[in-house]
Amino acid sequence: MDNMDSNPNGNRPDNNREPGNMDPNKKHQSILAFLICLLITLVCFALFTNMLKDNSSEISYDKFIEMIDKDQIKEVTLQSDTLTIVPKHQETDFQENVYYTTQMESIDKLTERLEGTGIEFHAEPPDAFGEFVAMLVSVLLPTVLLFVLLMVFMRRMNKNGGMMGVGKSRAKSYIQKDTGITFKDVAGQDEAKESLQEVVDFLHNPGKYTMIGAKLPKGALLVGPPGTGKTLLAKAVAGEAHVPFFSLSGSEFVEMFVGVGASRVRDLFEEAKKNAPCIIFIDEIDAIGKTRDSHYGGNDEREQTLNQLLAEMDGFDTSKGLLILAATNRPEVLDPALLRPGRFDRRVIVDRPDLKGRIEILKVHARNVMLDETVDFENIALATSGAVGSDLANMVNEAAILAVKNGRRAVSQKDLLEAVEVVLVGKEKKDRILSRQERRIVSYHEVGHALVSALQKDAEPVQKITIVPRTMGALGYVMQVPEEEKYLNTKKELEAMLVGYLGGRAAEEIVFDTVTTGAANDIEQATKVARAMITQYGMSQKFGLMGLASQENQYLNGRTVLNCGDDTATEVDHEVMTLLHNSYEEAKRLLLGHREALDKIAEYLIRKETITGKEFMKIFRAVERGMEIPENLDDLVLPVSENEEKPDTEEKHIL
Ligand code: ADP
């Protein structure tokens, strides 16, 4: 998503500095660093030599003479003024391998004393040069090494804006000279593109606008659910206008230290002004732009950063061609000051794509993918209602991978449908072995859903039923593809939806006289729909048109909050309960009326694991006609008028 070029040579001012023209501050820093290194080495050296000394110990000259008298010495070496004595190992008072040193009186006396004792005696010239080199190697070399390491480390920190440059904006590491993305790469989103088109034109041709006195808007806020192409659109604006693109995420401004964010904002604007005309893109702006009242939790650092951003936005001159684009999926939490005219005064909605948008997105992503003649994007788009651009991009890629896995040279419709399932419910989980009884329960549960949907005219036709477990947790599922994209749901449709959701649980109860944990997700969904019908859509008798809940974050999970008194909330709960109870009873009634079809289809599903909507309808119709179901479904021939290729339209006709 955000794999922007990192351009370390961007426009870093340090690179333009003449060599040798060192900043005096830096000079001081280097000297200090060198002294620290020297100190560290000296301390280490002292400790080290002390440790080395452990192998020798000093004795008095008297002791040395005593040792000579007792014939305890094997060898004596004289260097400078120091005598190194090697004792005889067999002597018990002295430890083995330990050398003793002592200061000597005079060379004549010593030779006199050693004569005739049989002690080996060597005299070595004082090694002044050697000592000097040893000193140099052991002190100076580590100092220099440490110093170099420290300098490299400090440079790194400076480059990354850490420690020595905490307040530096990181935008320069995300700067792209030319994004290479144009509006052609953004499918659907026509309205969004249209409102950004004039901005592009302005950046291209500012004279045309400034001549009349028009000003470039300072900023535009891209609002929409995740994955709908907000980042892509921002890049496309930069790409169309051929201007550099600075990109940063809101969270990158805010650090642990108060004031860092504000200084990063300053740095970002300074840098951008140098590169104008250009586009600054701030992703997830809600991280810094949260409203400053305490409702959403206050934070000093964030507020300072926001204040700085507001001040910078006021301060720059748009005629230079600096445009700020920001993206968020929580516009309701943004500070009003950020949204007022003169700041982010344009709001561009980048919503979930509709059917046409989805078809176009699929086409854009399939541009470089080999497709065979079976591919029908409209069908895929119908099956993926609610999917966003990133889901669709992912599906096309999954389909291509599946085609390769199956040894084919082009992607077919089957691969695409399989990819849709992989993205929505996960891969097939072949290693999960269900017991016979569990397979029966899952099979009846899924057929219960499908049968109830098919029996209600207002529900969507069934495309596929499967009892192969999936990696995202489903043990089986029914895939339904609507005949057309819907923007509105009638009350009847919602009621049918509720009955459909509860059809699985109803089948379990009818057939096995017990219920399982498998309906948890259905119950959650059904409750959500029922609650929305009562609290938001004004579809209950009791509350009529009273709005009882409001949506909190429309673009994320659509969570709602009740805004009514406690008593009303209790009543709402009762209403929801009654609605769900009635829907469940209806599901049971429908299934009991078609018990034979339920059994026959479930049996067939247990055998085949996956059946298509056509097979489902064929068995259903045959049972309704009182016909026997043969082992092989191809042997089943329905009367001509009911065996046509278009099951969806027929289904409506028959049921
Ligand atoms: P957002 O910023 O809204 O979360 P992105 O712009 O990062 O989403 O989109 C993620 C990916 O999804 C893009 O890189 C692109 O491949 C795909 N995508 C999303 N929307 C579209 C679209 N309208 N057209 C083409 N590709 C899209």
XYZ file of C-alpha atoms and ligand atoms in Angstrom:
682
model
C 0.000 0.000 0.000
C 2.523 2.449 1.097
C 5.556 1.075 -0.600
C 6.861 4.431 -1.539
C 10.320 4.894 -2.882
C 12.761 5.668 -0.224
C 14.899 8.390 -1.640
C 17.698 8.958 0.786
C 19.258 11.618 -1.390
C 15.999 13.509 -1.507
C 16.783 17.083 -0.715
C 18.764 16.748 2.398
C 20.436 20.028 3.121
C 23.453 18.253 4.710
C 24.402 16.912 1.314
C 24.936 20.360 -0.060
C 27.421 21.350 2.622
C 31.013 21.900 1.525
C 33.392 19.293 2.878
C 35.664 20.687 5.574
C 33.236 23.437 6.360
C 32.195 21.732 9.545
C 29.547 23.161 11.753
C 31.276 24.367 15.004
C 28.649 22.542 17.009
C 29.553 19.316 15.311
C 33.282 19.972 15.946
C 32.638 20.226 19.661
C 30.546 17.110 19.578
C 33.333 15.197 17.839
C 36.002 16.315 20.327
C 33.768 15.378 23.201
C 33.065 12.005 21.630
C 36.806 11.400 21.148
C 37.559 12.228 24.781
C 34.815 9.900 25.945
C 36.253 7.110 23.818
C 39.754 7.733 25.220
C 38.455 7.621 28.757
C 36.590 4.392 28.143
C 39.695 2.790 26.634
C 41.941 3.910 29.467
C 39.583 2.482 32.042
C 39.400 -0.761 30.091
C 43.202 -0.807 29.726
C 43.728 -0.323 33.437
C 41.284 -3.098 34.259
C 42.828 -5.373 31.673
C 46.424 -4.926 32.806
C 45.323 -5.502 36.360
C 43.760 -8.756 35.289
C 46.938 -9.779 33.458
C 48.943 -9.067 36.504
C 47.089 -11.778 38.291
C 49.634 -14.231 36.985
C 52.594 -12.555 38.709
C 53.139 -11.157 42.142
C 55.734 -8.948 43.723
C 58.054 -10.044 46.481
C 60.651 -8.187 48.529
C 64.343 -8.355 47.699
C 65.000 -10.114 51.011
C 62.551 -12.793 50.070
C 64.359 -13.142 46.736
C 67.676 -13.636 48.531
C 66.056 -16.145 50.837
C 64.762 -18.003 47.777
C 68.290 -18.104 46.313
C 69.644 -19.446 49.569
C 67.011 -22.135 49.716
C 67.639 -23.018 46.035
C 64.051 -22.431 45.082
C 64.737 -20.475 41.872
C 65.012 -21.898 38.416
C 65.504 -18.806 36.294
C 65.954 -15.056 36.664
C 65.446 -12.467 33.901
C 66.504 -8.896 34.239
C 64.807 -6.153 32.226
C 65.203 -2.483 33.012
C 65.221 -2.533 36.837
C 62.880 -5.459 37.303
C 63.767 -9.041 37.976
C 61.372 -11.719 36.848
C 61.830 -14.858 38.849
C 60.658 -18.293 37.797
C 60.537 -20.610 40.827
C 61.236 -24.305 40.752
C 57.918 -26.078 40.440
C 58.640 -28.818 42.922
C 58.985 -26.286 45.747
C 55.788 -26.320 47.738
C 55.642 -22.791 49.175
C 55.384 -21.269 45.703
C 52.531 -21.767 43.373
C 53.249 -23.211 39.992
C 53.267 -21.040 36.881
C 53.431 -17.867 38.901
C 56.207 -15.426 38.155
C 57.597 -13.208 40.862
C 59.058 -9.841 40.320
C 61.210 -7.654 42.507
C 63.346 -4.546 42.207
C 67.082 -5.229 42.217
C 69.878 -3.511 44.160
C 72.809 -3.425 41.683
C 73.818 -5.588 38.768
C 77.270 -6.423 40.215
C 75.915 -7.609 43.499
C 73.289 -9.665 41.734
C 75.736 -11.466 39.458
C 77.947 -12.115 42.475
C 75.024 -13.596 44.346
C 73.881 -15.782 41.480
C 77.305 -17.136 40.602
C 77.614 -20.797 41.317
C 73.974 -21.264 42.302
C 73.027 -22.930 38.997
C 70.213 -20.424 38.407
C 69.762 -19.453 34.794
C 70.274 -15.735 34.398
C 69.314 -13.564 31.419
C 69.613 -9.872 31.006
C 67.383 -8.274 28.368
C 67.861 -4.744 27.127
C 65.074 -2.370 28.059
C 62.487 -2.495 25.203
C 61.416 1.131 25.089
C 60.160 0.973 21.528
C 58.252 -2.241 22.117
C 56.618 -0.792 25.170
C 55.665 2.294 23.255
C 54.120 0.268 20.438
C 52.298 -1.954 22.907
C 50.919 1.094 24.611
C 49.913 2.588 21.291
C 48.165 -0.556 20.161
C 46.422 -1.190 23.419
C 45.190 2.356 24.066
C 45.114 4.346 20.894
C 43.745 1.725 18.527
C 40.646 0.894 20.603
C 40.095 4.621 21.141
C 40.085 5.299 17.417
C 37.903 2.277 16.733
C 35.387 3.326 19.370
C 35.397 6.853 18.054
C 34.685 5.747 14.480
C 31.861 3.487 15.652
C 30.344 6.275 17.708
C 30.498 8.700 14.788
C 28.838 6.213 12.419
C 26.120 5.607 14.998
C 25.545 9.322 15.505
C 25.301 9.889 11.780
C 22.721 7.155 11.452
C 20.673 8.681 14.229
C 20.827 12.023 12.535
C 19.716 10.584 9.222
C 16.754 8.808 10.770
C 15.771 11.819 12.763
C 16.277 9.889 15.994
C 17.857 11.162 19.188
C 19.875 13.994 17.684
C 17.028 14.894 15.345
C 13.871 13.731 17.091
C 11.894 16.576 15.669
C 12.795 15.882 12.059
C 9.950 14.908 9.821
C 10.278 11.517 8.203
C 8.437 12.597 5.102
C 11.606 12.874 3.118
C 12.152 9.169 3.344
C 8.750 8.690 1.721
C 9.071 11.252 -0.981
C 8.331 10.116 -4.486
C 9.415 12.329 -7.350
C 6.763 10.866 -9.601
C 4.288 8.319 -8.318
C 3.689 6.878 -11.781
C 0.041 6.354 -10.843
C -2.733 8.128 -12.703
C -6.493 8.300 -12.461
C -6.653 5.381 -14.890
C -5.293 3.133 -12.148
C -8.132 4.099 -9.843
C -11.254 2.334 -10.989
C -14.765 3.448 -10.038
C -14.732 6.384 -7.612
C -15.745 8.696 -10.453
C -17.107 11.417 -8.194
C -13.952 11.440 -6.112
C -11.824 11.683 -9.218
C -13.958 14.470 -10.564
C -13.549 16.608 -7.472
C -9.823 16.041 -7.483
C -9.483 16.686 -11.190
C -9.670 20.458 -10.758
C -6.993 20.338 -8.092
C -4.779 18.545 -10.580
C -5.553 21.166 -13.178
C -4.670 23.887 -10.708
C -1.318 22.309 -9.920
C -0.674 21.948 -13.631
C -1.734 25.354 -14.649
C -1.920 27.706 -11.656
C -1.847 30.851 -13.830
C -5.259 30.097 -15.295
C -6.840 30.225 -11.852
C -4.787 32.915 -10.153
C -5.479 35.276 -13.056
C -9.132 35.415 -12.098
C -8.263 35.460 -8.425
C -9.210 31.879 -7.633
C -7.213 30.144 -4.947
C -6.181 26.523 -4.777
C -7.958 24.750 -1.936
C -5.462 24.164 0.862
C -6.459 20.675 1.620
C -8.815 17.868 0.789
C -9.927 15.176 3.158
C -10.427 11.727 1.669
C -13.014 9.903 3.720
C -14.004 6.268 3.392
C -13.663 2.719 4.684
C -10.229 1.066 4.666
C -9.039 -0.330 1.352
C -11.251 1.775 -0.905
C -8.301 3.459 -2.591
C -7.698 6.690 -0.654
C -3.921 6.366 -0.751
C -4.138 5.332 -4.374
C -6.205 8.411 -5.227
C -3.768 10.733 -3.471
C -0.895 9.194 -5.405
C -2.891 9.484 -8.601
C -3.394 13.215 -7.984
C 0.376 13.621 -7.626
C 0.959 11.407 -10.652
C -1.496 13.318 -12.832
C -0.029 16.658 -11.792
C 3.577 15.379 -12.089
C 4.517 16.809 -8.726
C 6.453 15.204 -5.857
C 4.468 13.269 -3.284
C 5.292 13.483 0.428
C 3.614 10.794 2.418
C 3.349 10.331 6.156
C 1.008 8.593 8.522
C -0.626 10.596 11.304
C 0.816 8.291 13.923
C 4.357 9.048 12.760
C 4.112 12.572 14.128
C 3.254 11.623 17.633
C 6.048 10.363 19.849
C 6.570 9.907 23.517
C 7.972 13.395 24.001
C 5.737 16.417 23.963
C 6.747 18.845 21.254
C 8.309 16.321 18.898
C 5.198 16.072 16.750
C 4.914 19.829 16.430
C 8.516 20.115 15.363
C 8.001 17.319 12.833
C 5.049 19.169 11.346
C 7.216 22.308 11.034
C 9.995 20.354 9.406
C 7.585 18.657 7.004
C 6.129 21.944 5.821
C 9.573 23.518 5.462
C 10.721 20.620 3.359
C 7.542 20.643 1.276
C 7.736 24.373 0.668
C 11.193 23.898 -0.789
C 9.776 21.323 -3.179
C 6.575 23.149 -4.136
C 4.525 22.488 -6.162
C 4.001 19.217 -4.371
C 1.469 17.164 -2.462
C 1.652 16.267 1.184
C -0.356 13.186 2.027
C -1.178 12.473 5.677
C -2.681 9.023 6.073
C -4.853 8.240 9.116
C -5.054 11.891 10.075
C -7.373 11.033 12.976
C -4.242 9.959 14.893
C -3.372 13.652 15.309
C -6.563 15.384 14.294
C -8.852 14.048 17.017
C -11.088 16.689 18.439
C -9.499 18.482 21.381
C -12.387 18.114 23.789
C -11.967 15.383 26.365
C -14.719 13.183 24.928
C -12.243 11.043 23.017
C -9.435 11.385 25.570
C -6.989 14.274 25.705
C -3.297 14.092 24.978
C -0.873 17.011 25.237
C 1.477 15.863 22.535
C -1.312 15.242 20.049
C -2.916 18.580 20.749
C 0.339 20.433 20.257
C 0.913 18.595 17.011
C -2.577 19.450 15.845
C -2.142 23.108 16.789
C 1.070 23.225 14.823
C -0.623 21.633 11.831
C -3.440 24.170 12.000
C -0.949 27.009 12.221
C 1.097 25.705 9.294
C -2.014 25.277 7.172
C -2.939 28.862 7.821
C 0.551 30.048 7.101
C 1.323 28.801 3.632
C 0.547 30.409 0.368
C -1.398 28.126 -1.960
C -0.312 29.978 -5.066
C 3.008 28.134 -4.700
C 1.121 24.931 -5.385
C 1.277 23.145 -2.070
C -1.679 20.838 -1.473
C -2.409 18.737 1.566
C -4.402 15.575 1.167
C -5.399 13.620 4.227
C -7.188 10.319 4.614
C -9.340 9.037 7.418
C -12.040 6.518 8.082
C -13.262 8.284 11.203
C -14.243 11.777 10.084
C -16.582 12.217 13.039
C -13.725 12.354 15.541
C -11.816 15.105 13.718
C -11.425 18.509 15.291
C -13.841 21.056 13.778
C -10.958 23.513 13.405
C -9.351 21.136 10.968
C -12.446 20.994 8.806
C -13.268 24.651 8.553
C -12.905 26.433 5.208
C -9.316 27.391 4.580
C -7.995 24.132 5.915
C -9.408 20.790 4.802
C -12.262 22.521 3.117
C -12.950 19.763 0.645
C -14.307 16.458 1.663
C -14.024 13.728 -0.914
C -16.003 10.599 -0.137
C -14.297 7.414 -1.242
C -16.971 4.874 -0.421
C -17.311 1.159 -1.054
C -17.583 0.607 -4.816
C -20.946 -0.222 -6.373
C -21.482 -2.988 -8.912
C -20.085 -0.949 -11.802
C -17.143 0.170 -9.688
C -16.359 -3.389 -8.676
C -16.430 -4.572 -12.277
C -14.014 -1.790 -13.217
C -11.698 -2.503 -10.304
C -11.603 -6.183 -11.270
C -10.753 -5.164 -14.821
C -7.973 -2.809 -13.708
C -6.353 -5.508 -11.638
C -6.839 -8.150 -14.312
C -5.023 -5.986 -16.888
C -1.853 -8.001 -16.604
C -3.479 -11.336 -15.865
C -4.179 -13.936 -18.557
C -7.899 -14.688 -18.604
C -9.787 -17.379 -20.477
C -13.144 -16.920 -22.218
C -15.247 -18.158 -19.280
C -14.466 -15.106 -17.146
C -17.502 -12.989 -16.333
C -16.607 -10.058 -14.099
C -20.208 -9.038 -13.601
C -21.006 -12.313 -11.909
C -17.974 -11.972 -9.633
C -18.905 -8.379 -8.838
C -22.444 -9.492 -7.926
C -21.051 -12.102 -5.571
C -18.800 -9.589 -3.842
C -21.252 -6.951 -2.722
C -19.633 -4.875 0.014
C -16.071 -5.767 -1.004
C -13.601 -2.893 -1.296
C -10.856 -2.296 -3.869
C -8.166 -4.015 -1.867
C -10.339 -7.139 -1.453
C -10.950 -7.283 -5.186
C -7.259 -6.783 -5.984
C -6.521 -9.605 -3.584
C -9.143 -11.846 -5.222
C -7.723 -11.411 -8.721
C -4.281 -12.267 -7.420
C -5.569 -15.307 -5.525
C -7.328 -16.484 -8.702
C -4.083 -16.181 -10.674
C -2.231 -18.165 -8.013
C -4.961 -20.831 -8.061
C -4.719 -21.107 -11.855
C -0.961 -21.674 -11.596
C -1.492 -24.200 -8.819
C -3.915 -26.125 -11.023
C -1.448 -26.073 -13.894
C -3.473 -23.791 -16.149
C -2.147 -20.985 -18.299
C -5.074 -18.620 -17.878
C -7.460 -17.698 -15.091
C -10.978 -19.078 -15.444
C -14.259 -18.088 -13.833
C -13.937 -21.082 -11.509
C -10.635 -19.756 -10.180
C -12.180 -16.359 -9.588
C -15.159 -17.799 -7.716
C -12.849 -19.954 -5.644
C -10.714 -16.873 -4.920
C -13.807 -14.974 -3.767
C -14.445 -17.736 -1.269
C -10.806 -17.817 -0.178
C -10.892 -14.092 0.563
C -14.311 -14.139 2.222
C -14.268 -17.394 4.202
C -10.701 -18.681 3.957
C -9.138 -21.675 2.285
C -10.573 -25.189 2.423
C -9.373 -26.917 5.555
C -8.884 -30.427 4.289
C -7.228 -31.785 7.405
C -10.240 -31.130 9.612
C -12.120 -34.409 9.773
C -15.678 -34.092 10.991
C -17.393 -37.091 12.526
C -20.351 -38.621 10.644
C -22.822 -37.080 13.034
C -21.197 -33.638 12.784
C -21.244 -33.806 9.009
C -24.945 -34.596 9.136
C -25.638 -31.701 11.466
C -23.622 -29.240 9.340
C -25.300 -30.515 6.205
C -28.826 -30.092 7.595
C -27.876 -26.689 9.007
C -26.680 -25.376 5.643
C -29.571 -26.889 3.702
C -31.894 -25.327 6.275
C -30.504 -21.886 5.392
C -30.701 -22.511 1.661
C -34.160 -24.025 1.698
C -35.641 -21.255 3.795
C -34.089 -18.650 1.475
C -35.357 -20.402 -1.615
C -38.833 -20.825 -0.161
C -39.160 -17.098 0.463
C -39.629 -15.121 -2.684
C -37.774 -12.156 -1.302
C -34.541 -13.919 -0.521
C -31.536 -14.165 -2.825
C -31.080 -17.284 -4.951
C -28.633 -19.871 -3.721
C -25.412 -20.228 -5.714
C -23.583 -22.945 -3.832
C -23.805 -25.007 -0.651
C -20.779 -26.658 0.874
C -19.859 -28.534 4.013
C -16.084 -28.383 3.482
C -14.645 -26.592 6.527
C -12.781 -23.357 5.878
C -9.741 -21.856 7.568
C -11.674 -18.859 8.869
C -13.756 -21.136 11.070
C -16.865 -21.925 8.977
C -17.753 -25.609 8.920
C -19.981 -25.057 5.919
C -21.779 -22.224 4.201
C -24.330 -21.201 1.642
C -23.213 -18.773 -1.025
C -25.929 -16.480 -2.258
C -25.559 -14.152 -5.219
C -28.179 -11.451 -5.665
C -29.578 -10.958 -9.120
C -28.880 -7.268 -8.968
C -27.202 -4.729 -6.727
C -29.520 -3.384 -4.074
C -29.227 -0.028 -2.376
C -32.431 -0.283 -0.392
C -33.976 -3.161 1.488
C -37.701 -3.414 2.068
C -39.086 -4.491 5.399
C -40.195 -7.760 3.815
C -36.693 -8.443 2.561
C -35.214 -7.822 5.979
C -37.756 -10.156 7.563
C -36.918 -12.803 4.980
C -33.251 -12.267 5.805
C -33.950 -12.924 9.489
C -35.812 -16.145 8.693
C -32.913 -17.160 6.428
C -30.337 -16.580 9.160
C -32.315 -18.693 11.612
C -33.114 -21.456 9.093
C -29.936 -23.359 10.009
C -30.725 -23.551 13.704
C -34.380 -24.440 12.920
C -33.263 -27.402 10.762
C -31.024 -28.661 13.573
C -33.885 -28.573 16.030
C -36.391 -30.234 13.683
C -34.114 -33.083 12.633
C -31.945 -33.763 15.674
C -34.234 -32.430 18.373
C -31.284 -30.585 19.814
C -29.269 -27.474 19.015
C -25.531 -26.916 18.622
C -23.018 -24.108 18.976
C -22.840 -23.818 15.188
C -25.452 -21.073 14.974
C -23.547 -18.445 16.976
C -22.657 -16.338 13.957
C -26.185 -16.573 12.501
C -27.662 -15.443 15.794
C -25.272 -12.493 15.990
C -26.124 -11.377 12.463
C -29.857 -11.857 12.933
C -29.811 -9.859 16.158
C -27.926 -7.038 14.471
C -30.489 -6.834 11.665
C -33.447 -7.085 14.052
C -32.025 -4.374 16.306
C -31.377 -2.064 13.358
C -34.944 -2.593 12.096
C -36.315 -1.461 15.426
C -33.901 1.253 16.492
C -32.823 2.778 13.182
C -35.230 1.958 10.371
C -38.504 2.689 12.171
C -39.860 -0.765 11.331
C -41.433 -1.708 14.642
C -45.071 -1.257 15.554
C -44.241 -0.197 19.066
C -41.726 2.595 18.496
C -42.861 3.679 15.070
C -40.660 6.327 13.563
C -38.660 7.107 16.646
C -34.909 6.974 16.043
C -33.401 5.133 18.963
C -29.818 4.616 17.897
C -27.204 6.457 15.917
C -24.250 5.168 14.043
C -20.859 5.940 15.550
C -18.340 5.140 12.902
C -20.005 4.690 9.601
C -16.877 3.727 7.696
C -15.405 1.195 10.078
C -17.580 -1.381 11.807
C -20.786 0.668 11.714
C -21.212 0.336 15.482
C -24.318 2.014 16.838
C -25.074 3.553 20.200
C -28.505 3.646 21.737
C -29.701 7.108 22.594
C -32.744 6.376 24.672
C -33.568 5.878 28.322
C -32.930 2.661 30.201
C -36.589 1.661 30.202
C -36.874 2.125 26.463
C -33.681 0.115 25.992
C -35.272 -2.760 27.912
C -38.355 -2.516 25.734
C -36.159 -2.516 22.631
C -34.582 -5.742 23.862
C -38.022 -7.285 24.258
C -39.027 -6.192 20.772
C -35.826 -7.662 19.303
C -36.503 -10.900 21.152
C -40.063 -11.120 19.844
C -38.985 -10.384 16.285
C -36.304 -13.074 16.407
C -38.679 -15.550 18.012
C -41.287 -15.020 15.296
C -38.663 -15.355 12.563
C -37.453 -18.607 14.086
C -40.972 -19.985 14.245
C -41.482 -19.028 10.607
C -38.255 -20.808 9.638
C -39.412 -23.936 11.459
C -42.821 -23.751 9.811
C -41.299 -23.490 6.348
C -38.913 -26.372 6.921
C -41.537 -28.634 8.469
C -43.689 -28.069 5.392
C -40.810 -29.271 3.175
C -39.272 -31.894 5.396
C -38.758 -34.390 2.580
C -36.890 -31.883 0.442
C -34.765 -31.011 3.453
C -33.826 -34.667 3.998
C -33.159 -35.435 0.335
C -30.995 -32.384 -0.285
C -29.081 -32.858 2.976
C -28.402 -36.506 2.100
C -27.134 -35.517 -1.330
C -24.956 -32.809 0.202
C -23.412 -35.253 2.684
C -22.449 -37.468 -0.255
C -21.104 -34.711 -2.507
C -19.819 -32.172 0.084
C -20.457 -29.295 -2.333
C -23.502 -28.778 -4.523
C -24.436 -25.981 -6.878
C -27.589 -23.904 -6.768
C -28.832 -25.704 -9.878
C -28.466 -29.141 -8.308
C -30.204 -27.849 -5.228
C -33.170 -26.569 -7.223
C -33.338 -29.762 -9.297
C -33.673 -31.995 -6.239
C -36.076 -29.568 -4.646
C -38.365 -29.542 -7.672
C -38.200 -33.303 -8.097
C -39.223 -33.827 -4.459
C -42.054 -31.342 -4.849
C -43.262 -33.394 -7.852
C -43.022 -36.579 -5.802
C -40.248 -37.965 -8.021
C -37.535 -40.378 -6.860
C -33.998 -38.971 -6.612
C -31.589 -41.222 -8.537
C -27.979 -41.840 -7.428
C -26.668 -39.779 -10.311
C -28.428 -36.453 -10.611
C -27.883 -36.361 -14.400
C -30.358 -39.215 -14.688
C -33.045 -37.037 -13.204
C -35.119 -35.447 -15.920
C -37.675 -32.886 -14.941
C -40.570 -31.882 -17.220
C -39.132 -29.605 -19.939
C -40.635 -26.338 -18.797
C -39.050 -26.776 -15.366
C -35.658 -27.969 -16.484
C -34.497 -24.837 -18.215
C -31.113 -23.286 -17.773
C -32.290 -20.250 -15.846
C -33.080 -21.505 -12.373
C -33.343 -18.080 -10.773
C -36.245 -16.805 -12.811
C -37.894 -20.183 -12.741
C -37.536 -20.454 -9.055
C -39.655 -17.376 -8.633
C -42.194 -18.772 -11.045
C -42.597 -22.051 -9.260
C -42.388 -21.068 -5.623
P -6.956 3.041 1.642
O -5.887 4.065 1.631
O -8.299 3.586 1.310
O -7.009 2.196 2.871
P -5.462 2.002 -0.553
O -5.493 3.166 -1.444
O -4.205 1.799 0.194
O -6.671 2.021 0.464
O -5.811 0.708 -1.405
C -5.169 -0.521 -1.236
C -5.070 -1.256 -2.542
O -6.365 -1.634 -3.005
C -4.504 -0.411 -3.651
O -3.127 -0.495 -3.699
C -5.132 -1.003 -4.900
O -4.411 -2.102 -5.363
C -6.468 -1.516 -4.411
N -7.554 -0.572 -4.712
C -8.343 0.030 -3.800
N -9.260 0.802 -4.407
C -9.047 0.717 -5.721
C -9.668 1.289 -6.872
N -10.699 2.113 -6.764
N -9.153 0.973 -8.069
C -8.130 0.129 -8.198
N -7.492 -0.427 -7.151
C -7.942 -0.180 -5.928
